[in-house]
PDB file of C-alpha atoms in Angstrom:
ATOM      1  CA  UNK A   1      52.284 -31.389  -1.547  1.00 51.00           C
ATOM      2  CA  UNK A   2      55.470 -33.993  -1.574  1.00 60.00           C
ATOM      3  CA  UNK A   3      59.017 -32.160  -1.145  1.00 79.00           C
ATOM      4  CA  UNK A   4      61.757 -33.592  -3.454  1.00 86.00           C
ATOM      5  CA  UNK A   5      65.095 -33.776  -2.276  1.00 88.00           C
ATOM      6  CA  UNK A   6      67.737 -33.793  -5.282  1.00 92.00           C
ATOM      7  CA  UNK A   7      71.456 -35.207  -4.300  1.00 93.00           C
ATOM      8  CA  UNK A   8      74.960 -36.699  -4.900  1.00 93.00           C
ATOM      9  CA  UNK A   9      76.962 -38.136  -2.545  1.00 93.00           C
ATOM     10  CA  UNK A  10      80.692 -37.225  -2.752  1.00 92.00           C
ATOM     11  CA  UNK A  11      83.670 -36.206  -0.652  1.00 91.00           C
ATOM     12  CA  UNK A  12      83.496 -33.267   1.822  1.00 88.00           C
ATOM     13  CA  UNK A  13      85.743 -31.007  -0.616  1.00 88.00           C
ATOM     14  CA  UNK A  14      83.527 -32.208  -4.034  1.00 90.00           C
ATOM     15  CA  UNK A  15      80.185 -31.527  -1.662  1.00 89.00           C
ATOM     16  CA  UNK A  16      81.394 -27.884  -1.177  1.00 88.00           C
ATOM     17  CA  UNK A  17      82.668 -27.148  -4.523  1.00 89.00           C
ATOM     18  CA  UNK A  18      78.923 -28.413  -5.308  1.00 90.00           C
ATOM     19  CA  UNK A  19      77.036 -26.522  -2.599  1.00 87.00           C
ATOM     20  CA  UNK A  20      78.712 -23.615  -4.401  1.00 86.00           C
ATOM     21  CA  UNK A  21      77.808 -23.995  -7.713  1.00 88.00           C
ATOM     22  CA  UNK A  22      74.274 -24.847  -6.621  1.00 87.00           C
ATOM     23  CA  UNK A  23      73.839 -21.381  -4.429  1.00 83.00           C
ATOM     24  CA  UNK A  24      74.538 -19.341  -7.537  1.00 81.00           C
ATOM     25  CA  UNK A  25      71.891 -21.750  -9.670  1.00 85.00           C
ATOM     26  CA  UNK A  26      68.994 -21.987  -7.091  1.00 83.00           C
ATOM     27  CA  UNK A  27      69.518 -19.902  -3.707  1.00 69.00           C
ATOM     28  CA  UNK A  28      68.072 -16.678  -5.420  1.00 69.00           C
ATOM     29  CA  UNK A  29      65.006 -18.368  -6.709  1.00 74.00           C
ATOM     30  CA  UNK A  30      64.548 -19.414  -3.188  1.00 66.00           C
ATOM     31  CA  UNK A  31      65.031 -23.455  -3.466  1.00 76.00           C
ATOM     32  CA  UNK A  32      66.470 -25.246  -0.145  1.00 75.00           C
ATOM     33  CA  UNK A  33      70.178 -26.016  -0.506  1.00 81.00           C
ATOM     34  CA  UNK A  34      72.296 -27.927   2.091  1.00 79.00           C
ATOM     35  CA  UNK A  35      75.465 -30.207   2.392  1.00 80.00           C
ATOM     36  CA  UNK A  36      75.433 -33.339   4.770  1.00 79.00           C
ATOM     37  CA  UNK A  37      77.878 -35.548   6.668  1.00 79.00           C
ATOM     38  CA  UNK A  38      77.116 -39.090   5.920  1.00 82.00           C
ATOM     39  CA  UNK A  39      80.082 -41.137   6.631  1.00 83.00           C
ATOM     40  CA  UNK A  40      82.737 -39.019   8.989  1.00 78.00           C
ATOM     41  CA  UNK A  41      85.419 -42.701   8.939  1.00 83.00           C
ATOM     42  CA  UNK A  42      85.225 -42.812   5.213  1.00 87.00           C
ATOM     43  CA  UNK A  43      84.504 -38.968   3.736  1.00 88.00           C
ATOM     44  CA  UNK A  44      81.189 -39.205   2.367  1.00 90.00           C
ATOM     45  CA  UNK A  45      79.254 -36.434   1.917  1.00 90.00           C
ATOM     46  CA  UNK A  46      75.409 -35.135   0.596  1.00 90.00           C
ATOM     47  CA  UNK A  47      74.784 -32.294  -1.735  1.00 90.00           C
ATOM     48  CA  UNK A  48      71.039 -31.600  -1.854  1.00 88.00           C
ATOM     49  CA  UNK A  49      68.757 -29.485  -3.680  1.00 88.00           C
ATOM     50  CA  UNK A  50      65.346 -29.561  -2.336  1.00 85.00           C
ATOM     51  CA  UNK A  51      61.666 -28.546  -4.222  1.00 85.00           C
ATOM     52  CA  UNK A  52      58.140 -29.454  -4.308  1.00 84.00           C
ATOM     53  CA  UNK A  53      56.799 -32.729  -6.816  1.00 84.00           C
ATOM     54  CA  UNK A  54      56.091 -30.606  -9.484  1.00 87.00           C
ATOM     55  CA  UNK A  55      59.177 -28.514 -10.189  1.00 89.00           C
ATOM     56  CA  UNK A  56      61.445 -31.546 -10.249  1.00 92.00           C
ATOM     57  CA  UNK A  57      61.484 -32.387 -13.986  1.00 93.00           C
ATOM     58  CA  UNK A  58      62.721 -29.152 -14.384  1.00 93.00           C
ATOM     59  CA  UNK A  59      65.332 -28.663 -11.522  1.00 93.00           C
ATOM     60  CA  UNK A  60      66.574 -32.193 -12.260  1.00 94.00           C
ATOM     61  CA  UNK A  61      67.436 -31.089 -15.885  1.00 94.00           C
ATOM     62  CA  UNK A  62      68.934 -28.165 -14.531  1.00 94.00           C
ATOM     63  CA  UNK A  63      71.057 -29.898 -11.654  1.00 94.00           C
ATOM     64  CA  UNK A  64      72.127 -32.220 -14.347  1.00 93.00           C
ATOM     65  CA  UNK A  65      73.261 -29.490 -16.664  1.00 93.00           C
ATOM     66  CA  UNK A  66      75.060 -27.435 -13.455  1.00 91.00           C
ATOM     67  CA  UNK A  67      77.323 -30.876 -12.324  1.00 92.00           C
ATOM     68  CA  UNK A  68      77.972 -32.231 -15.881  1.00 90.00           C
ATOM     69  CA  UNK A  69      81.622 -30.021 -16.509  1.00 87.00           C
ATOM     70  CA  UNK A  70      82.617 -30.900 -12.786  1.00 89.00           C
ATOM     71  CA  UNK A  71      81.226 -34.003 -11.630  1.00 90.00           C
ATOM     72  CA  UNK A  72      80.759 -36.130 -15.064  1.00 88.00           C
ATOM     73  CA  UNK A  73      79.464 -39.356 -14.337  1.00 86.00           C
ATOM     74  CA  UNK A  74      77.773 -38.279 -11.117  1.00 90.00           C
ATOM     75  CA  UNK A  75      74.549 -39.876 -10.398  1.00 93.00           C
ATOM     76  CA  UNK A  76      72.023 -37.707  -9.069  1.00 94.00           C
ATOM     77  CA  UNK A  77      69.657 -39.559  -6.511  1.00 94.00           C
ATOM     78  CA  UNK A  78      66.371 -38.974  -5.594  1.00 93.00           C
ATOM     79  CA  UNK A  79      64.234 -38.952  -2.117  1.00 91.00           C
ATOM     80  CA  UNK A  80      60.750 -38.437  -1.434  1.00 88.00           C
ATOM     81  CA  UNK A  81      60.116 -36.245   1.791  1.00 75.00           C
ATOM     82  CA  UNK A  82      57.120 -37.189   3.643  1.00 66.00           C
ATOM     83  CA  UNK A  83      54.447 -34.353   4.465  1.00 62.00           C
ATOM     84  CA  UNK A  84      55.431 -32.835   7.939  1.00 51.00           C
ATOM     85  CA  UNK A  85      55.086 -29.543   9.915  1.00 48.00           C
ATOM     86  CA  UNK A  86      58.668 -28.767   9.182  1.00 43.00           C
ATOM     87  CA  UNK A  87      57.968 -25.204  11.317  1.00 44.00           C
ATOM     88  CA  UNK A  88      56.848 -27.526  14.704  1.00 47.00           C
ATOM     89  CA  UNK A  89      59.483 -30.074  13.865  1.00 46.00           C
ATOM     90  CA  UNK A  90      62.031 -27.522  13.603  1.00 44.00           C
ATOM     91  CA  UNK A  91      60.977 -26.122  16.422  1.00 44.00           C
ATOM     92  CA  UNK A  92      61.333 -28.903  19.069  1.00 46.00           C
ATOM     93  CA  UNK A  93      65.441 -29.301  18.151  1.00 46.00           C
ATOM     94  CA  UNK A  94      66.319 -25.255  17.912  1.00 51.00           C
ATOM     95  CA  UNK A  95      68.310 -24.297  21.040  1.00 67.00           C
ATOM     96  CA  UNK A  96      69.067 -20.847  21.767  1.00 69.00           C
ATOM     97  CA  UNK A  97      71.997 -19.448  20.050  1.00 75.00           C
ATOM     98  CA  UNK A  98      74.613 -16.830  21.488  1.00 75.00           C
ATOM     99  CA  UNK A  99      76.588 -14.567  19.669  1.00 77.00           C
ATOM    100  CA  UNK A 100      78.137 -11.685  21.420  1.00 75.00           C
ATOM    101  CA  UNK A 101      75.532 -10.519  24.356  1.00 81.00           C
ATOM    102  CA  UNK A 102      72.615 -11.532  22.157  1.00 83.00           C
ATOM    103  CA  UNK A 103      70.888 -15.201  22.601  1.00 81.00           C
ATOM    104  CA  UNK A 104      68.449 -15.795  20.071  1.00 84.00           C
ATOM    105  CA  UNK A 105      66.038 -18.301  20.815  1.00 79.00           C
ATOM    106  CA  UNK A 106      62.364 -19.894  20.447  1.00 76.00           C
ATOM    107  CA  UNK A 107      59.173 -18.769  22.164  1.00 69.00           C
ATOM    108  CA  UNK A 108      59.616 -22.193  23.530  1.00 66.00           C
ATOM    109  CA  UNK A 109      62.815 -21.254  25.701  1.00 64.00           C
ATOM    110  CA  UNK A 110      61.066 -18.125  26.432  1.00 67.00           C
ATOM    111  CA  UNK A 111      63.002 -16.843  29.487  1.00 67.00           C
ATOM    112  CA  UNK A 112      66.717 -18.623  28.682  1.00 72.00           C
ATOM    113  CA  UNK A 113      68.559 -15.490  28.874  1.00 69.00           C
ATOM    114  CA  UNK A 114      71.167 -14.796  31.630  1.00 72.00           C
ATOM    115  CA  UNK A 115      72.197 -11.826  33.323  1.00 79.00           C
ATOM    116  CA  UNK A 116      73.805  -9.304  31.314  1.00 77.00           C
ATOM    117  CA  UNK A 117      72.122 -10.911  27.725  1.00 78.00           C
ATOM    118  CA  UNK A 118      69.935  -9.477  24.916  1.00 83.00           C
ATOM    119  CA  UNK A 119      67.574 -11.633  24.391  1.00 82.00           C
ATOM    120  CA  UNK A 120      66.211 -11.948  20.558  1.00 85.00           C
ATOM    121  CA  UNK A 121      62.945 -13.926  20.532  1.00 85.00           C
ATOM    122  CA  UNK A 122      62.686 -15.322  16.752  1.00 82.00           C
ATOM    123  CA  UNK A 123      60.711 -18.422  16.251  1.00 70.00           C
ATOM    124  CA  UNK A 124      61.046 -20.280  13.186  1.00 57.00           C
ATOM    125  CA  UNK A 125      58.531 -19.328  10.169  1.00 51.00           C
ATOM    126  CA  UNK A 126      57.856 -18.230   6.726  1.00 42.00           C
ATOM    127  CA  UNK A 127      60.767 -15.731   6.614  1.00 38.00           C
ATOM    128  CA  UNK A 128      64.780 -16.450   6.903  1.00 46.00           C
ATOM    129  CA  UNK A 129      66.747 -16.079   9.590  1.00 46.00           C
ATOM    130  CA  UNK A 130      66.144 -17.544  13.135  1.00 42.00           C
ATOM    131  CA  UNK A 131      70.124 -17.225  14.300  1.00 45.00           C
ATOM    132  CA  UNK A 132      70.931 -20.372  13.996  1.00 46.00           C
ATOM    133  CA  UNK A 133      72.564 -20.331  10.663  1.00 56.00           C
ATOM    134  CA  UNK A 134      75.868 -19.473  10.645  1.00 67.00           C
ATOM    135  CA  UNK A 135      75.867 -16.269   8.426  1.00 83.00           C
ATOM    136  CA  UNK A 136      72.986 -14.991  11.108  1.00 85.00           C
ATOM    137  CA  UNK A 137      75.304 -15.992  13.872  1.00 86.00           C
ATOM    138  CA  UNK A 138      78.265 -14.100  12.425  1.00 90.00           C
ATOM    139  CA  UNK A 139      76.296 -10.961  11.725  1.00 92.00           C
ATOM    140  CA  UNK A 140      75.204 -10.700  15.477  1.00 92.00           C
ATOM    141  CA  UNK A 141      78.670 -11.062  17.035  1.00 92.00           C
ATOM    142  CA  UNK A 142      79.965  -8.240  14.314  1.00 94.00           C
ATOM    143  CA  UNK A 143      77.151  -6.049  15.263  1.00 95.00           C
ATOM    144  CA  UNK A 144      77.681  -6.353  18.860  1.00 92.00           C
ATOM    145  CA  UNK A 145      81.369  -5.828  18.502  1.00 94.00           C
ATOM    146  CA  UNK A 146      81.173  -2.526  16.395  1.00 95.00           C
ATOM    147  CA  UNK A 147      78.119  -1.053  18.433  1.00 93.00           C
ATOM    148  CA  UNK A 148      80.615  -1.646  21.874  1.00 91.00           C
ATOM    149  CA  UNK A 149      83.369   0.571  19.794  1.00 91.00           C
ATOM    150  CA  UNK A 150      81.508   3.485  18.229  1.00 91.00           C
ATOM    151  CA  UNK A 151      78.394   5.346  18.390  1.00 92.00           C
ATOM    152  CA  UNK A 152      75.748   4.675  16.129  1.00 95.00           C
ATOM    153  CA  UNK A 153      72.692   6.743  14.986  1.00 96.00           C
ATOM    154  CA  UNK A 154      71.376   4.985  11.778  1.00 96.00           C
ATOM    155  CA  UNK A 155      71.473   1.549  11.188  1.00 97.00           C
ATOM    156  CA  UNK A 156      70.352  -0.201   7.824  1.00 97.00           C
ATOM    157  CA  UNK A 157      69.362  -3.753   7.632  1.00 96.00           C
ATOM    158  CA  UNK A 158      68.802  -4.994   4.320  1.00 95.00           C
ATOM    159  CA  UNK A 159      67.354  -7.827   3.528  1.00 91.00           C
ATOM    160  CA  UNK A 160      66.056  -8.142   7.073  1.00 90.00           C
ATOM    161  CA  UNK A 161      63.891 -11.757   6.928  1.00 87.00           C
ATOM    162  CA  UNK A 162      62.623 -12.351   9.968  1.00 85.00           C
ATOM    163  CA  UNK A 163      64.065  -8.869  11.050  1.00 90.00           C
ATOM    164  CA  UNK A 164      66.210 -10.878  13.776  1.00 91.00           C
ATOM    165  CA  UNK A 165      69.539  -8.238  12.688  1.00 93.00           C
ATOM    166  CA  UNK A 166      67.439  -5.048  13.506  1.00 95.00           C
ATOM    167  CA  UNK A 167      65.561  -6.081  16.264  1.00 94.00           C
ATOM    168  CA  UNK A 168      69.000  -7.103  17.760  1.00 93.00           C
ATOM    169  CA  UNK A 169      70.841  -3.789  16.699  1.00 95.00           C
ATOM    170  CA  UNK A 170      67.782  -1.741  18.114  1.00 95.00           C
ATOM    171  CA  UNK A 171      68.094  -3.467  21.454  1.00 93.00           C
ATOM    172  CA  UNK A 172      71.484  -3.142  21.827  1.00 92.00           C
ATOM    173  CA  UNK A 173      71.416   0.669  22.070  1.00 93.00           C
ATOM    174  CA  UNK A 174      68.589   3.119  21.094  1.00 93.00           C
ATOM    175  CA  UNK A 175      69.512   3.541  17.427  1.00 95.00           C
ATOM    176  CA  UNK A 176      67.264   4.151  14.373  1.00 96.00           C
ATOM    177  CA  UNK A 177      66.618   1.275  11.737  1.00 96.00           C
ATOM    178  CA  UNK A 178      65.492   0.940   8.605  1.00 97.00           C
ATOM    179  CA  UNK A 179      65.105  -2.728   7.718  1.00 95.00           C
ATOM    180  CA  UNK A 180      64.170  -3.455   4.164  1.00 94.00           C
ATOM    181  CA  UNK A 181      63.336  -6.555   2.079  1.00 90.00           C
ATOM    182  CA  UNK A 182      62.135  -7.109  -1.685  1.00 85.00           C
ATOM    183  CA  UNK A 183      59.343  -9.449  -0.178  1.00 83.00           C
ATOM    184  CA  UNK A 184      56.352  -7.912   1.458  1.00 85.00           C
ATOM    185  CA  UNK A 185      55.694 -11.484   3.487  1.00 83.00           C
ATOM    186  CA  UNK A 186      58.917 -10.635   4.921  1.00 84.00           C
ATOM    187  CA  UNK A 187      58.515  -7.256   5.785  1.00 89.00           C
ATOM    188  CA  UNK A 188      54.981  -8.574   7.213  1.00 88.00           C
ATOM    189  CA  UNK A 189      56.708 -11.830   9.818  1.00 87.00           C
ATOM    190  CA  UNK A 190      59.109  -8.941  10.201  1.00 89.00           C
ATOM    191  CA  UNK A 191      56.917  -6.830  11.728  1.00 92.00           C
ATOM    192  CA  UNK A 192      55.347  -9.383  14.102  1.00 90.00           C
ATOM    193  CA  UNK A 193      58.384 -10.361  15.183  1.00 89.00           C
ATOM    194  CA  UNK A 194      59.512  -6.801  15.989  1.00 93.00           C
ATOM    195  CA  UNK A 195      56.077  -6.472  17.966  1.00 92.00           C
ATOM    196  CA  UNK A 196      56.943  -9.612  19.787  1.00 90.00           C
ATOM    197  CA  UNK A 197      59.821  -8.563  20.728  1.00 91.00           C
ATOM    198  CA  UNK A 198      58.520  -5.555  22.604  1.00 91.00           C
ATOM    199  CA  UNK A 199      59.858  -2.990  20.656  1.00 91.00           C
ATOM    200  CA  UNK A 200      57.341  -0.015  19.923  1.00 87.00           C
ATOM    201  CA  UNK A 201      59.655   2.505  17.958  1.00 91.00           C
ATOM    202  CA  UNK A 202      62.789   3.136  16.264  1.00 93.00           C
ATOM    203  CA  UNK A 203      62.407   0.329  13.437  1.00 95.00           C
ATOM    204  CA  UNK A 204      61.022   1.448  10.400  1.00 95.00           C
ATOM    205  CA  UNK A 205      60.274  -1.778   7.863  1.00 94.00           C
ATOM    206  CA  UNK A 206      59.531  -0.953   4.099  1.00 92.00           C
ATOM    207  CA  UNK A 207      59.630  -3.189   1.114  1.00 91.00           C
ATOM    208  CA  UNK A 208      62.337  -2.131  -1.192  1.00 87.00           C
ATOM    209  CA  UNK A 209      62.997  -3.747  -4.386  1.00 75.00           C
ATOM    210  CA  UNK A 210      66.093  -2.065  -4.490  1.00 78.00           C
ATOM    211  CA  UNK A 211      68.198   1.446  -3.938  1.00 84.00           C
ATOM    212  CA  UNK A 212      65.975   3.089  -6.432  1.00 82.00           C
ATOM    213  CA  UNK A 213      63.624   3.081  -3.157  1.00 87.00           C
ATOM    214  CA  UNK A 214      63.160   6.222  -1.723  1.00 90.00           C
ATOM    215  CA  UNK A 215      63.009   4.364   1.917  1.00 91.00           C
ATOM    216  CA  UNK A 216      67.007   5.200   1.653  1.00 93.00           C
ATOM    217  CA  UNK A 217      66.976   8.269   0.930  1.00 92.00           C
ATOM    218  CA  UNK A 218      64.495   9.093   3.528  1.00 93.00           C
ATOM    219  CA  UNK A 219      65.623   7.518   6.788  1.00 94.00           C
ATOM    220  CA  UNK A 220      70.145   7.439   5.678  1.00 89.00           C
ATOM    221  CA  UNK A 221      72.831   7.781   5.134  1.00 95.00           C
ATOM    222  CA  UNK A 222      73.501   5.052   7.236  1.00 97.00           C
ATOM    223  CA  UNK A 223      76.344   4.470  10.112  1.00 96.00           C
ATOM    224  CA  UNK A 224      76.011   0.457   9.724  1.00 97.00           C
ATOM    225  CA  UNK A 225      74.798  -1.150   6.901  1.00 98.00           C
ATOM    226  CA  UNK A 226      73.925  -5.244   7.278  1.00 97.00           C
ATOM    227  CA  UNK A 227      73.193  -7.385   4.462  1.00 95.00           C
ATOM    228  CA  UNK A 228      73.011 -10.805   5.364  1.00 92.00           C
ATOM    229  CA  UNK A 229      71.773 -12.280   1.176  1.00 87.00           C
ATOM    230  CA  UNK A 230      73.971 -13.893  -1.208  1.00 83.00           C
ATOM    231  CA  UNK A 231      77.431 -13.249  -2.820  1.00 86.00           C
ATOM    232  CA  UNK A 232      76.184 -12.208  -6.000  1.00 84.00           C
ATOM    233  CA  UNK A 233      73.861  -9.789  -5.038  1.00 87.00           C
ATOM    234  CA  UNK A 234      76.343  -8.280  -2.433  1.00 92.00           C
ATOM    235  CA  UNK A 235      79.251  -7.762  -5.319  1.00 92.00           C
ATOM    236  CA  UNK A 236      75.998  -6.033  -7.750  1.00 90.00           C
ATOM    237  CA  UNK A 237      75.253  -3.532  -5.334  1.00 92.00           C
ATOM    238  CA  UNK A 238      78.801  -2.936  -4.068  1.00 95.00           C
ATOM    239  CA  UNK A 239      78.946   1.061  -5.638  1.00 95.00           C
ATOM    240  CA  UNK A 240      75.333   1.398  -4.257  1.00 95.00           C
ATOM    241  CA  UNK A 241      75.575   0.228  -0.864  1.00 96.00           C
ATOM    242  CA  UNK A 242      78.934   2.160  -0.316  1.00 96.00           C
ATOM    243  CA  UNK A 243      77.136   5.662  -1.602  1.00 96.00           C
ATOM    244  CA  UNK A 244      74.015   5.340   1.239  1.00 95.00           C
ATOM    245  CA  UNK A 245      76.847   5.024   3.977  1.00 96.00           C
ATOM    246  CA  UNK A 246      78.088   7.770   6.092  1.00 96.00           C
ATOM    247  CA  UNK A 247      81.567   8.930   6.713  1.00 95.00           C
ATOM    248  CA  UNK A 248      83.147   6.596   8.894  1.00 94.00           C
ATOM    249  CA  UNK A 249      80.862   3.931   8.388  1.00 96.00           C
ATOM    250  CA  UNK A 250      80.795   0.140   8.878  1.00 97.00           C
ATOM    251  CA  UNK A 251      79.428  -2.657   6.724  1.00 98.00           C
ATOM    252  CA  UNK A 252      78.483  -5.917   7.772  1.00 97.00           C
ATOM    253  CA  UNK A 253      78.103  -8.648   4.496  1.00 97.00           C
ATOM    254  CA  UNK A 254      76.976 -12.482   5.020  1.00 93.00           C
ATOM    255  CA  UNK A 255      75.377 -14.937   3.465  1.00 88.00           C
ATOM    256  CA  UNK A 256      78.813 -15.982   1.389  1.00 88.00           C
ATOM    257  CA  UNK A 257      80.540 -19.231   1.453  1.00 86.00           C
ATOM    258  CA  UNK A 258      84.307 -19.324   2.376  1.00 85.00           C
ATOM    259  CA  UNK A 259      84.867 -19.716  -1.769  1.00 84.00           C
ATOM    260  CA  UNK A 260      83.279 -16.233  -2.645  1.00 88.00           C
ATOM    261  CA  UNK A 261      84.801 -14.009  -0.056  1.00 91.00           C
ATOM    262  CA  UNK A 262      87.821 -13.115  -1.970  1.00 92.00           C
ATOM    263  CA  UNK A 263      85.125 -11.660  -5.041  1.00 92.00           C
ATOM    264  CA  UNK A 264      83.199  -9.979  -2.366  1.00 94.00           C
ATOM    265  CA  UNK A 265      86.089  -8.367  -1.042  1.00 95.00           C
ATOM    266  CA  UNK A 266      87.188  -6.984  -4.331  1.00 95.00           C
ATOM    267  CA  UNK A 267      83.889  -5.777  -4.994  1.00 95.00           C
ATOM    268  CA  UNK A 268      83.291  -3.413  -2.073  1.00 97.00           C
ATOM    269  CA  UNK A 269      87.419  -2.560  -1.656  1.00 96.00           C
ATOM    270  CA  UNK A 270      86.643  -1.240  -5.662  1.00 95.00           C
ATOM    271  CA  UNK A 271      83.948   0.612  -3.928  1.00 96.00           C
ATOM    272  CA  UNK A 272      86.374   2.280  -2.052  1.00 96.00           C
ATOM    273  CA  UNK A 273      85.522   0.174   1.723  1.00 97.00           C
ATOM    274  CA  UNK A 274      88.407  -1.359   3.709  1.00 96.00           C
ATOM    275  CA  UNK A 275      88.457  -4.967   5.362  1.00 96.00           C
ATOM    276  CA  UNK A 276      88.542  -4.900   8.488  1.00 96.00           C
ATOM    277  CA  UNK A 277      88.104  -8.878   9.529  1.00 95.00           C
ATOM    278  CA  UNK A 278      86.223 -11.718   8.571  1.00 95.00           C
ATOM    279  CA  UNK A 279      84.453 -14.260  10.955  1.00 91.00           C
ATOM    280  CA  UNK A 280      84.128 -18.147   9.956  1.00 89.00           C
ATOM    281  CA  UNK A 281      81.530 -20.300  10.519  1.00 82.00           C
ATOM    282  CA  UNK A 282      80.260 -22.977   9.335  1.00 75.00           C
ATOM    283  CA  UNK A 283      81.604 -22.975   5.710  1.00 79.00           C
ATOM    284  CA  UNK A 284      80.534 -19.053   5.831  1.00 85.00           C
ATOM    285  CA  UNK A 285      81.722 -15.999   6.358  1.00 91.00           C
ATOM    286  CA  UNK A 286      80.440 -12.716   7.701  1.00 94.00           C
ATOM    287  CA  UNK A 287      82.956 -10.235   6.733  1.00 96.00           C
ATOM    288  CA  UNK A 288      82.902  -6.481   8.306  1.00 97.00           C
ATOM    289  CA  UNK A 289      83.734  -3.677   6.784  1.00 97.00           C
ATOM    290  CA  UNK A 290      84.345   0.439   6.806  1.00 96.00           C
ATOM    291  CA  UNK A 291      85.090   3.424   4.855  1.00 94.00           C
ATOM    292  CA  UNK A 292      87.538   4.675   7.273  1.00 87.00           C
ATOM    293  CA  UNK A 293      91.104   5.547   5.180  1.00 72.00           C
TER     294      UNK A 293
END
């Protein structure tokens, strides 16, 4: 089946202004969203949506709707994608990434880590989160930086994807995770990957719709809590997260452009957590956490 690709072309400023509107539109339903560099001498920028043929008619009307009060006049142009193994393509240009001690890479660079490196081996697949995004990135160099400070027992990871946070945490030092995601297919590549990665205990992986789960409950509270989703999400279960972690605890939150961190940060310091710092990259932010007064 044909993928659609939905864009404008604008300045870099108008393209992230756009790219934010459009994460709190489509991101949660799970549609493809991405800004482009076209022109670097001139400014000229892409903001796409992308979908399969048959969704269009309605994500057009809906893209339409979400630029009108911002971007009137905007035209909103249209590309055909051919059919490709996106997963192999992807494959062949994804280089191993490093953040703190960990380098997250491909089974095809199998063997690329260096003396003194955790090696994460994630290959790309029906789940998020290989480590090259940047919100991925930024969680790993938080995590190693507060697992070097303080001891750990219990780790949550919520929202795990391809489980590339937990298996990282869990190799890092012999803690106890719980990684958790509202998608069983998730939870399933997660499990694989934790296999692959030749880890045989310590990583328990439930689906969890959300903290009514008794998976919480059961395996917390938590030390370090890392949820790597979206902005809106994160601010909804600010009170909640905050009550499953334990006293003089640390939270690690991605997945939030540079725009939402200041209504993230309210969120969880009305939840009674303190910032500590925030990392950049990318046009996101990973920001860390604690409930240390």
């Amino acid at each position: 089946m044909s993928e659609i690709r939905l864009y404008i072309t604008t300045t870099e400023r108008r393209a992230e202004a756009a790219l934010s509107l459009m994460t709190d539109a489509f991101e949660e339903e799970g549609y493809a969203i991405a800004t482009m560099e076209i022109d670097e001498k001139n400014d000229v920028w892409e903001a796409s949506v992308y979908m399969f043929r048959p969704e269009e008619p309605e994500i057009h009307e809906r893209f339409a709707a979400l630029l009108a009060a911002d971007f009137p006049g905007v035209e909103i142009q249209r590309e055909v994608l051919p059919d490709i193994d996106w997963i192999a393509r992807s494959l062949e240009g994804l280089k191993p990434v490093r953040a703190g001690r960990f380098v997250v890479h491909g089974s095809h660079d199998r063997g690329t880590a260096r003396a003194g490196e955790i090696a994460v081996e994630i290959d790309a697949g029906q789940a998020f989160g290989t480590g090259h995004h940047g919100t991925t990135a930024g969680c790993l160099e938080v995590i190693f930086d507060v697992m070097r400070k303080r001891r750990v027992k219990r780790a949550l990871d919520l929202g795990t994807g391809s489980g590339v946070l937990a298996i990282a945490a869990r190799k890092l030092a012999p803690i106890r995770v719980l990684a958790t995601d509202i998608d069983p297919v998730a939870i399933r590549v997660a499990r694989e990957n934790v296999r692959l990665n030749g880890i045989a205990s310590g990583i328990a992986l439930e689906t969890a719709p959300g903290f009514h789960s008794t998976a919480f409950g059961r395996h917390g509270p938590f030390d370090l809590v890392i949820a790597n989703i979206l902005a809106r999400p994160l601010m909804r279960m600010a009170p909640q997260l905050a009550d499953r972690l334990a006293p003089n605890g640390d939270v690690i939150l991605s997945g939030i452009l540079a725009s939402q961190r200041w209504k993230v940060l309210a969120a969880y310091n009305g939840a009674g957590l303190r910032h500590v710092k925030t990392i950049w990259r990318e046009g996101w932010v990973t920001i860390h956490l604690d409930n240390r007064r």
